[in-house]
Amino acid sequence: MKPEQKEDIARLLESRTHDIFDAVDCRNFDPDSPIWSYLANDIVIETELFGQLEKQTKETWLKYLRVLFTENPDMRNHITSMETKVSENAAWAETFSTLETTGIAMIPGVKKDTLAIYTWRKLNGRWVIVKTKSISGLDHANYVP
């Protein structure tokens, strides 16, 4: 695959990743919304909160996000950097997004840094997220100036 083709794929997936975070910040958790067609129907979730790999349906994951953001109405994610690695044969890709999250109800006034990794696969001619992983930064909480 030519480097420029991989760059085009990376730009597409990064744009979709931005759109997903925008949907979360706008509290759009309707599973029928077009944005969520970028998630596989069965998705693997790995977070420090769960501490393990857990396969869930798209609807279950969106319900979890709805509850989380209802309990934290001021919570917002800000992408500070993003990089995407596309496999040589373009069968899969990973998007690495560095986030700053603010508005967490349990820790008001604190900024939380996280690395969010989306694993994309091309299924039936469409790029979809098949796995998400989030890792808290080494400096778990910084006061927002």
Short mmCIF file of N, CA and C in Angstrom, two decimals:
data_model
loop_
_atom_site.label_atom_id
_atom_site.label_comp_id
_atom_site.label_asym_id
_atom_site.label_seq_id
_atom_site.Cartn_x
_atom_site.Cartn_y
_atom_site.Cartn_z
N MET A 1 0.84 -1.17 0.00
CA MET A 1 0.00 0.00 0.00
C MET A 1 0.89 1.24 0.00
N LYS A 2 0.52 2.21 -0.80
CA LYS A 2 1.29 3.45 -0.90
C LYS A 2 1.13 4.28 0.38
N PRO A 3 2.20 4.97 0.76
CA PRO A 3 2.13 5.79 1.99
C PRO A 3 0.99 6.81 1.97
N GLU A 4 0.73 7.40 0.80
CA GLU A 4 -0.35 8.40 0.75
C GLU A 4 -1.72 7.77 0.97
N GLN A 5 -1.90 6.50 0.59
CA GLN A 5 -3.16 5.81 0.86
C GLN A 5 -3.33 5.59 2.37
N LYS A 6 -2.25 5.21 3.03
CA LYS A 6 -2.30 5.03 4.49
C LYS A 6 -2.57 6.36 5.18
N GLU A 7 -2.00 7.44 4.66
CA GLU A 7 -2.24 8.77 5.23
C GLU A 7 -3.71 9.17 5.08
N ASP A 8 -4.31 8.84 3.93
CA ASP A 8 -5.73 9.14 3.71
C ASP A 8 -6.60 8.37 4.71
N ILE A 9 -6.27 7.10 4.93
CA ILE A 9 -7.02 6.29 5.90
C ILE A 9 -6.85 6.88 7.29
N ALA A 10 -5.63 7.24 7.66
CA ALA A 10 -5.38 7.82 8.98
C ALA A 10 -6.19 9.10 9.17
N ARG A 11 -6.22 9.97 8.17
CA ARG A 11 -7.00 11.21 8.27
C ARG A 11 -8.49 10.91 8.45
N LEU A 12 -9.00 9.93 7.71
CA LEU A 12 -10.41 9.55 7.82
C LEU A 12 -10.73 9.07 9.23
N LEU A 13 -9.91 8.17 9.76
CA LEU A 13 -10.17 7.61 11.08
C LEU A 13 -9.99 8.65 12.18
N GLU A 14 -9.05 9.55 12.02
CA GLU A 14 -8.88 10.62 13.00
C GLU A 14 -10.08 11.57 12.98
N SER A 15 -10.60 11.86 11.80
CA SER A 15 -11.80 12.70 11.70
C SER A 15 -12.98 12.02 12.40
N ARG A 16 -13.13 10.73 12.18
CA ARG A 16 -14.22 9.99 12.83
C ARG A 16 -14.03 9.94 14.34
N THR A 17 -12.79 9.82 14.79
CA THR A 17 -12.51 9.80 16.23
C THR A 17 -12.90 11.14 16.85
N HIS A 18 -12.55 12.25 16.20
CA HIS A 18 -12.97 13.57 16.67
C HIS A 18 -14.49 13.65 16.74
N ASP A 19 -15.16 13.14 15.71
CA ASP A 19 -16.63 13.17 15.68
C ASP A 19 -17.23 12.37 16.83
N ILE A 20 -16.62 11.25 17.18
CA ILE A 20 -17.11 10.44 18.30
C ILE A 20 -16.98 11.20 19.60
N PHE A 21 -15.82 11.82 19.85
CA PHE A 21 -15.65 12.58 21.08
C PHE A 21 -16.59 13.79 21.12
N ASP A 22 -16.85 14.41 19.96
CA ASP A 22 -17.82 15.50 19.91
C ASP A 22 -19.22 14.99 20.28
N ALA A 23 -19.59 13.82 19.77
CA ALA A 23 -20.90 13.24 20.09
C ALA A 23 -21.03 12.98 21.59
N VAL A 24 -19.97 12.47 22.20
CA VAL A 24 -19.98 12.22 23.65
C VAL A 24 -20.14 13.54 24.40
N ASP A 25 -19.38 14.55 24.02
CA ASP A 25 -19.46 15.84 24.72
C ASP A 25 -20.81 16.53 24.50
N CYS A 26 -21.50 16.20 23.40
CA CYS A 26 -22.84 16.73 23.14
C CYS A 26 -23.93 15.82 23.71
N ARG A 27 -23.51 14.74 24.35
CA ARG A 27 -24.41 13.77 25.00
C ARG A 27 -25.33 13.08 23.99
N ASN A 28 -24.79 12.78 22.83
CA ASN A 28 -25.53 12.04 21.81
C ASN A 28 -25.22 10.56 21.98
N PHE A 29 -26.07 9.86 22.73
CA PHE A 29 -25.85 8.44 22.98
C PHE A 29 -26.93 7.58 22.33
N ASP A 30 -27.62 8.12 21.35
CA ASP A 30 -28.65 7.38 20.62
C ASP A 30 -27.96 6.36 19.71
N PRO A 31 -28.16 5.05 19.97
CA PRO A 31 -27.46 4.04 19.17
C PRO A 31 -27.82 4.08 17.69
N ASP A 32 -28.94 4.72 17.34
CA ASP A 32 -29.33 4.84 15.94
C ASP A 32 -28.72 6.04 15.24
N SER A 33 -28.02 6.88 16.01
CA SER A 33 -27.36 8.04 15.42
C SER A 33 -26.25 7.56 14.48
N PRO A 34 -26.10 8.19 13.32
CA PRO A 34 -25.08 7.75 12.36
C PRO A 34 -23.66 7.66 12.93
N ILE A 35 -23.33 8.51 13.89
CA ILE A 35 -21.97 8.50 14.44
C ILE A 35 -21.63 7.14 15.03
N TRP A 36 -22.61 6.47 15.63
CA TRP A 36 -22.33 5.20 16.31
C TRP A 36 -22.26 4.03 15.35
N SER A 37 -22.48 4.27 14.06
CA SER A 37 -22.26 3.20 13.08
C SER A 37 -20.77 2.91 12.93
N TYR A 38 -19.92 3.77 13.51
CA TYR A 38 -18.47 3.54 13.49
C TYR A 38 -18.03 2.54 14.55
N LEU A 39 -18.96 2.11 15.42
CA LEU A 39 -18.66 1.08 16.42
C LEU A 39 -19.19 -0.26 15.93
N ALA A 40 -18.39 -1.31 16.11
CA ALA A 40 -18.86 -2.66 15.80
C ALA A 40 -20.01 -2.98 16.75
N ASN A 41 -20.90 -3.88 16.33
CA ASN A 41 -22.02 -4.25 17.19
C ASN A 41 -21.55 -4.91 18.48
N ASP A 42 -20.48 -5.67 18.40
CA ASP A 42 -19.85 -6.25 19.58
C ASP A 42 -18.47 -5.63 19.67
N ILE A 43 -18.20 -4.98 20.79
CA ILE A 43 -16.96 -4.22 20.94
C ILE A 43 -16.27 -4.65 22.22
N VAL A 44 -14.94 -4.71 22.19
CA VAL A 44 -14.17 -5.06 23.38
C VAL A 44 -13.75 -3.76 24.06
N ILE A 45 -14.04 -3.68 25.36
CA ILE A 45 -13.73 -2.50 26.15
C ILE A 45 -12.67 -2.87 27.17
N GLU A 46 -11.60 -2.08 27.23
CA GLU A 46 -10.58 -2.29 28.25
C GLU A 46 -10.29 -0.94 28.90
N THR A 47 -10.57 -0.84 30.20
CA THR A 47 -10.30 0.39 30.93
C THR A 47 -9.70 0.04 32.28
N GLU A 48 -9.07 1.03 32.89
CA GLU A 48 -8.54 0.82 34.24
C GLU A 48 -9.68 0.62 35.22
N LEU A 49 -10.83 1.22 34.93
CA LEU A 49 -11.98 1.08 35.81
C LEU A 49 -12.43 -0.38 35.86
N PHE A 50 -12.52 -1.01 34.70
CA PHE A 50 -12.92 -2.42 34.65
C PHE A 50 -11.74 -3.33 34.98
N GLY A 51 -10.54 -2.90 34.60
CA GLY A 51 -9.34 -3.69 34.89
C GLY A 51 -9.23 -4.96 34.07
N GLN A 52 -10.05 -5.10 33.07
CA GLN A 52 -10.02 -6.33 32.28
C GLN A 52 -10.64 -6.06 30.91
N LEU A 53 -10.46 -7.03 30.04
CA LEU A 53 -11.13 -6.95 28.75
C LEU A 53 -12.57 -7.41 28.94
N GLU A 54 -13.47 -6.71 28.34
CA GLU A 54 -14.88 -7.04 28.48
C GLU A 54 -15.55 -6.82 27.14
N LYS A 55 -16.18 -7.86 26.60
CA LYS A 55 -16.88 -7.70 25.34
C LYS A 55 -18.30 -7.24 25.63
N GLN A 56 -18.72 -6.19 24.97
CA GLN A 56 -20.04 -5.63 25.18
C GLN A 56 -20.68 -5.35 23.84
N THR A 57 -21.99 -5.18 23.87
CA THR A 57 -22.67 -4.71 22.67
C THR A 57 -22.52 -3.20 22.60
N LYS A 58 -22.70 -2.68 21.42
CA LYS A 58 -22.65 -1.23 21.23
C LYS A 58 -23.68 -0.55 22.15
N GLU A 59 -24.89 -1.11 22.23
CA GLU A 59 -25.94 -0.50 23.04
C GLU A 59 -25.56 -0.47 24.52
N THR A 60 -24.95 -1.56 25.03
CA THR A 60 -24.53 -1.60 26.43
C THR A 60 -23.48 -0.54 26.71
N TRP A 61 -22.53 -0.39 25.81
CA TRP A 61 -21.48 0.62 25.98
C TRP A 61 -22.07 2.03 25.98
N LEU A 62 -23.02 2.29 25.08
CA LEU A 62 -23.63 3.62 25.03
C LEU A 62 -24.47 3.89 26.27
N LYS A 63 -25.13 2.86 26.82
CA LYS A 63 -25.88 3.03 28.08
C LYS A 63 -24.92 3.39 29.21
N TYR A 64 -23.77 2.72 29.25
CA TYR A 64 -22.76 3.03 30.27
C TYR A 64 -22.31 4.49 30.15
N LEU A 65 -22.02 4.92 28.92
CA LEU A 65 -21.59 6.31 28.71
C LEU A 65 -22.69 7.29 29.11
N ARG A 66 -23.94 6.97 28.79
CA ARG A 66 -25.06 7.84 29.15
C ARG A 66 -25.12 8.02 30.67
N VAL A 67 -25.01 6.93 31.42
CA VAL A 67 -25.04 7.01 32.89
C VAL A 67 -23.84 7.81 33.40
N LEU A 68 -22.65 7.50 32.89
CA LEU A 68 -21.44 8.20 33.33
C LEU A 68 -21.56 9.70 33.14
N PHE A 69 -22.04 10.12 31.97
CA PHE A 69 -22.10 11.55 31.68
C PHE A 69 -23.33 12.21 32.31
N THR A 70 -24.36 11.45 32.64
CA THR A 70 -25.48 11.99 33.41
C THR A 70 -25.02 12.30 34.83
N GLU A 71 -24.21 11.40 35.39
CA GLU A 71 -23.68 11.61 36.74
C GLU A 71 -22.61 12.69 36.77
N ASN A 72 -22.06 13.03 35.62
CA ASN A 72 -21.01 14.05 35.51
C ASN A 72 -21.39 15.04 34.41
N PRO A 73 -22.42 15.87 34.66
CA PRO A 73 -22.95 16.71 33.59
C PRO A 73 -21.97 17.74 33.03
N ASP A 74 -20.95 18.09 33.81
CA ASP A 74 -19.97 19.08 33.34
C ASP A 74 -18.74 18.43 32.71
N MET A 75 -18.71 17.11 32.65
CA MET A 75 -17.52 16.42 32.14
C MET A 75 -17.38 16.64 30.64
N ARG A 76 -16.16 16.99 30.24
CA ARG A 76 -15.82 17.21 28.83
C ARG A 76 -14.46 16.61 28.55
N ASN A 77 -14.29 16.15 27.31
CA ASN A 77 -13.00 15.62 26.85
C ASN A 77 -12.42 16.57 25.82
N HIS A 78 -11.15 16.86 25.97
CA HIS A 78 -10.44 17.71 25.01
C HIS A 78 -9.27 16.90 24.46
N ILE A 79 -9.27 16.67 23.15
CA ILE A 79 -8.18 15.93 22.51
C ILE A 79 -6.99 16.87 22.38
N THR A 80 -5.85 16.48 22.97
CA THR A 80 -4.66 17.32 22.90
C THR A 80 -3.70 16.86 21.81
N SER A 81 -3.77 15.58 21.46
CA SER A 81 -2.95 15.07 20.35
C SER A 81 -3.56 13.77 19.85
N MET A 82 -3.23 13.44 18.61
CA MET A 82 -3.75 12.22 18.01
C MET A 82 -2.76 11.71 16.98
N GLU A 83 -2.62 10.39 16.94
CA GLU A 83 -1.77 9.74 15.95
C GLU A 83 -2.43 8.42 15.57
N THR A 84 -2.32 8.05 14.30
CA THR A 84 -2.93 6.81 13.82
C THR A 84 -1.90 5.97 13.10
N LYS A 85 -1.91 4.68 13.43
CA LYS A 85 -1.04 3.71 12.76
C LYS A 85 -1.94 2.80 11.93
N VAL A 86 -1.65 2.72 10.63
CA VAL A 86 -2.41 1.87 9.72
C VAL A 86 -1.53 0.69 9.34
N SER A 87 -2.08 -0.53 9.40
CA SER A 87 -1.31 -1.73 9.07
C SER A 87 -0.89 -1.70 7.60
N GLU A 88 0.13 -2.47 7.28
CA GLU A 88 0.66 -2.48 5.91
C GLU A 88 -0.39 -2.85 4.87
N ASN A 89 -1.26 -3.80 5.21
CA ASN A 89 -2.28 -4.22 4.24
C ASN A 89 -3.60 -3.47 4.44
N ALA A 90 -3.61 -2.51 5.36
CA ALA A 90 -4.78 -1.68 5.65
C ALA A 90 -5.98 -2.50 6.11
N ALA A 91 -5.73 -3.61 6.79
CA ALA A 91 -6.81 -4.42 7.34
C ALA A 91 -7.24 -3.92 8.72
N TRP A 92 -6.34 -3.21 9.39
CA TRP A 92 -6.64 -2.66 10.72
C TRP A 92 -5.84 -1.38 10.92
N ALA A 93 -6.24 -0.64 11.93
CA ALA A 93 -5.54 0.60 12.29
C ALA A 93 -5.80 0.88 13.76
N GLU A 94 -4.92 1.67 14.36
CA GLU A 94 -5.12 2.10 15.74
C GLU A 94 -4.97 3.61 15.81
N THR A 95 -5.93 4.23 16.48
CA THR A 95 -5.90 5.67 16.71
C THR A 95 -5.59 5.91 18.18
N PHE A 96 -4.52 6.67 18.43
CA PHE A 96 -4.08 7.00 19.79
C PHE A 96 -4.43 8.47 20.05
N SER A 97 -5.32 8.71 21.00
CA SER A 97 -5.75 10.07 21.32
C SER A 97 -5.38 10.40 22.76
N THR A 98 -4.66 11.49 22.94
CA THR A 98 -4.36 11.98 24.28
C THR A 98 -5.46 12.96 24.66
N LEU A 99 -6.07 12.74 25.82
CA LEU A 99 -7.22 13.54 26.25
C LEU A 99 -6.95 14.24 27.57
N GLU A 100 -7.57 15.39 27.72
CA GLU A 100 -7.70 16.03 29.02
C GLU A 100 -9.19 16.03 29.34
N THR A 101 -9.55 15.45 30.48
CA THR A 101 -10.95 15.40 30.89
C THR A 101 -11.13 16.31 32.09
N THR A 102 -12.13 17.17 32.01
CA THR A 102 -12.46 18.07 33.12
C THR A 102 -13.93 17.88 33.47
N GLY A 103 -14.32 18.43 34.63
CA GLY A 103 -15.72 18.39 35.03
C GLY A 103 -16.15 17.08 35.67
N ILE A 104 -15.19 16.31 36.20
CA ILE A 104 -15.52 15.05 36.86
C ILE A 104 -16.08 15.39 38.24
N ALA A 105 -17.31 14.97 38.52
CA ALA A 105 -18.01 15.37 39.74
C ALA A 105 -17.26 14.99 41.01
N MET A 106 -16.63 13.82 41.04
CA MET A 106 -15.95 13.36 42.26
C MET A 106 -14.66 14.13 42.54
N ILE A 107 -14.10 14.78 41.52
CA ILE A 107 -12.84 15.51 41.70
C ILE A 107 -12.95 16.87 41.00
N PRO A 108 -13.80 17.76 41.54
CA PRO A 108 -14.00 19.06 40.89
C PRO A 108 -12.70 19.86 40.82
N GLY A 109 -12.55 20.60 39.72
CA GLY A 109 -11.38 21.44 39.55
C GLY A 109 -10.13 20.69 39.14
N VAL A 110 -10.28 19.41 38.81
CA VAL A 110 -9.13 18.59 38.47
C VAL A 110 -9.21 18.18 37.00
N LYS A 111 -8.06 18.15 36.37
CA LYS A 111 -7.93 17.72 34.98
C LYS A 111 -7.32 16.32 34.99
N LYS A 112 -7.93 15.39 34.26
CA LYS A 112 -7.44 14.01 34.21
C LYS A 112 -6.92 13.75 32.80
N ASP A 113 -5.68 13.28 32.70
CA ASP A 113 -5.08 12.95 31.41
C ASP A 113 -5.28 11.47 31.13
N THR A 114 -5.65 11.16 29.90
CA THR A 114 -5.92 9.78 29.50
C THR A 114 -5.43 9.56 28.08
N LEU A 115 -4.98 8.35 27.81
CA LEU A 115 -4.69 7.90 26.45
C LEU A 115 -5.83 6.98 26.04
N ALA A 116 -6.53 7.33 24.98
CA ALA A 116 -7.62 6.50 24.44
C ALA A 116 -7.13 5.87 23.15
N ILE A 117 -7.24 4.55 23.07
CA ILE A 117 -6.79 3.82 21.88
C ILE A 117 -8.00 3.14 21.26
N TYR A 118 -8.27 3.46 20.01
CA TYR A 118 -9.33 2.79 19.25
C TYR A 118 -8.66 1.86 18.25
N THR A 119 -9.07 0.61 18.26
CA THR A 119 -8.62 -0.34 17.24
C THR A 119 -9.73 -0.45 16.20
N TRP A 120 -9.38 -0.11 14.98
CA TRP A 120 -10.31 -0.12 13.85
C TRP A 120 -10.01 -1.34 12.97
N ARG A 121 -11.05 -1.93 12.42
CA ARG A 121 -10.91 -2.98 11.41
C ARG A 121 -11.83 -2.66 10.24
N LYS A 122 -11.39 -3.10 9.09
CA LYS A 122 -12.24 -2.92 7.92
C LYS A 122 -13.09 -4.18 7.78
N LEU A 123 -14.38 -4.04 8.07
CA LEU A 123 -15.32 -5.15 8.01
C LEU A 123 -16.39 -4.84 6.97
N ASN A 124 -16.57 -5.74 6.03
CA ASN A 124 -17.57 -5.55 4.97
C ASN A 124 -17.39 -4.20 4.27
N GLY A 125 -16.12 -3.82 4.07
CA GLY A 125 -15.81 -2.59 3.35
C GLY A 125 -15.92 -1.32 4.16
N ARG A 126 -16.21 -1.43 5.47
CA ARG A 126 -16.37 -0.26 6.33
C ARG A 126 -15.40 -0.31 7.49
N TRP A 127 -14.86 0.84 7.87
CA TRP A 127 -14.00 0.93 9.04
C TRP A 127 -14.87 1.05 10.28
N VAL A 128 -14.69 0.14 11.25
CA VAL A 128 -15.43 0.19 12.51
C VAL A 128 -14.47 -0.05 13.67
N ILE A 129 -14.81 0.49 14.83
CA ILE A 129 -14.02 0.27 16.04
C ILE A 129 -14.42 -1.07 16.63
N VAL A 130 -13.43 -1.93 16.83
CA VAL A 130 -13.69 -3.25 17.42
C VAL A 130 -13.19 -3.35 18.85
N LYS A 131 -12.35 -2.38 19.27
CA LYS A 131 -11.81 -2.39 20.62
C LYS A 131 -11.47 -0.97 21.04
N THR A 132 -11.77 -0.67 22.30
CA THR A 132 -11.32 0.59 22.89
C THR A 132 -10.51 0.27 24.14
N LYS A 133 -9.52 1.07 24.38
CA LYS A 133 -8.70 0.91 25.58
C LYS A 133 -8.37 2.31 26.08
N SER A 134 -8.50 2.51 27.39
CA SER A 134 -8.11 3.80 27.95
C SER A 134 -7.15 3.59 29.10
N ILE A 135 -6.13 4.44 29.13
CA ILE A 135 -5.06 4.35 30.12
C ILE A 135 -4.89 5.73 30.73
N SER A 136 -4.99 5.81 32.06
CA SER A 136 -4.75 7.09 32.73
C SER A 136 -3.29 7.45 32.62
N GLY A 137 -3.03 8.76 32.53
CA GLY A 137 -1.65 9.24 32.47
C GLY A 137 -0.91 8.99 33.76
N LEU A 138 0.41 9.11 33.71
CA LEU A 138 1.23 8.90 34.89
C LEU A 138 0.92 9.93 35.96
N ASP A 139 0.64 11.15 35.53
CA ASP A 139 0.26 12.21 36.46
C ASP A 139 -1.27 12.21 36.49
N HIS A 140 -1.85 11.43 37.39
CA HIS A 140 -3.28 11.14 37.35
C HIS A 140 -4.18 12.35 37.47
N ALA A 141 -3.79 13.35 38.19
CA ALA A 141 -4.67 14.51 38.35
C ALA A 141 -3.85 15.78 38.50
N ASN A 142 -4.17 16.75 37.69
CA ASN A 142 -3.52 18.06 37.76
C ASN A 142 -4.60 19.11 37.98
N TYR A 143 -4.32 20.08 38.83
CA TYR A 143 -5.29 21.15 39.02
C TYR A 143 -5.31 22.02 37.78
N VAL A 144 -6.52 22.36 37.37
CA VAL A 144 -6.68 23.24 36.22
C VAL A 144 -6.35 24.66 36.67
N PRO A 145 -5.49 25.37 35.94
CA PRO A 145 -5.13 26.73 36.36
C PRO A 145 -6.32 27.68 36.33
#
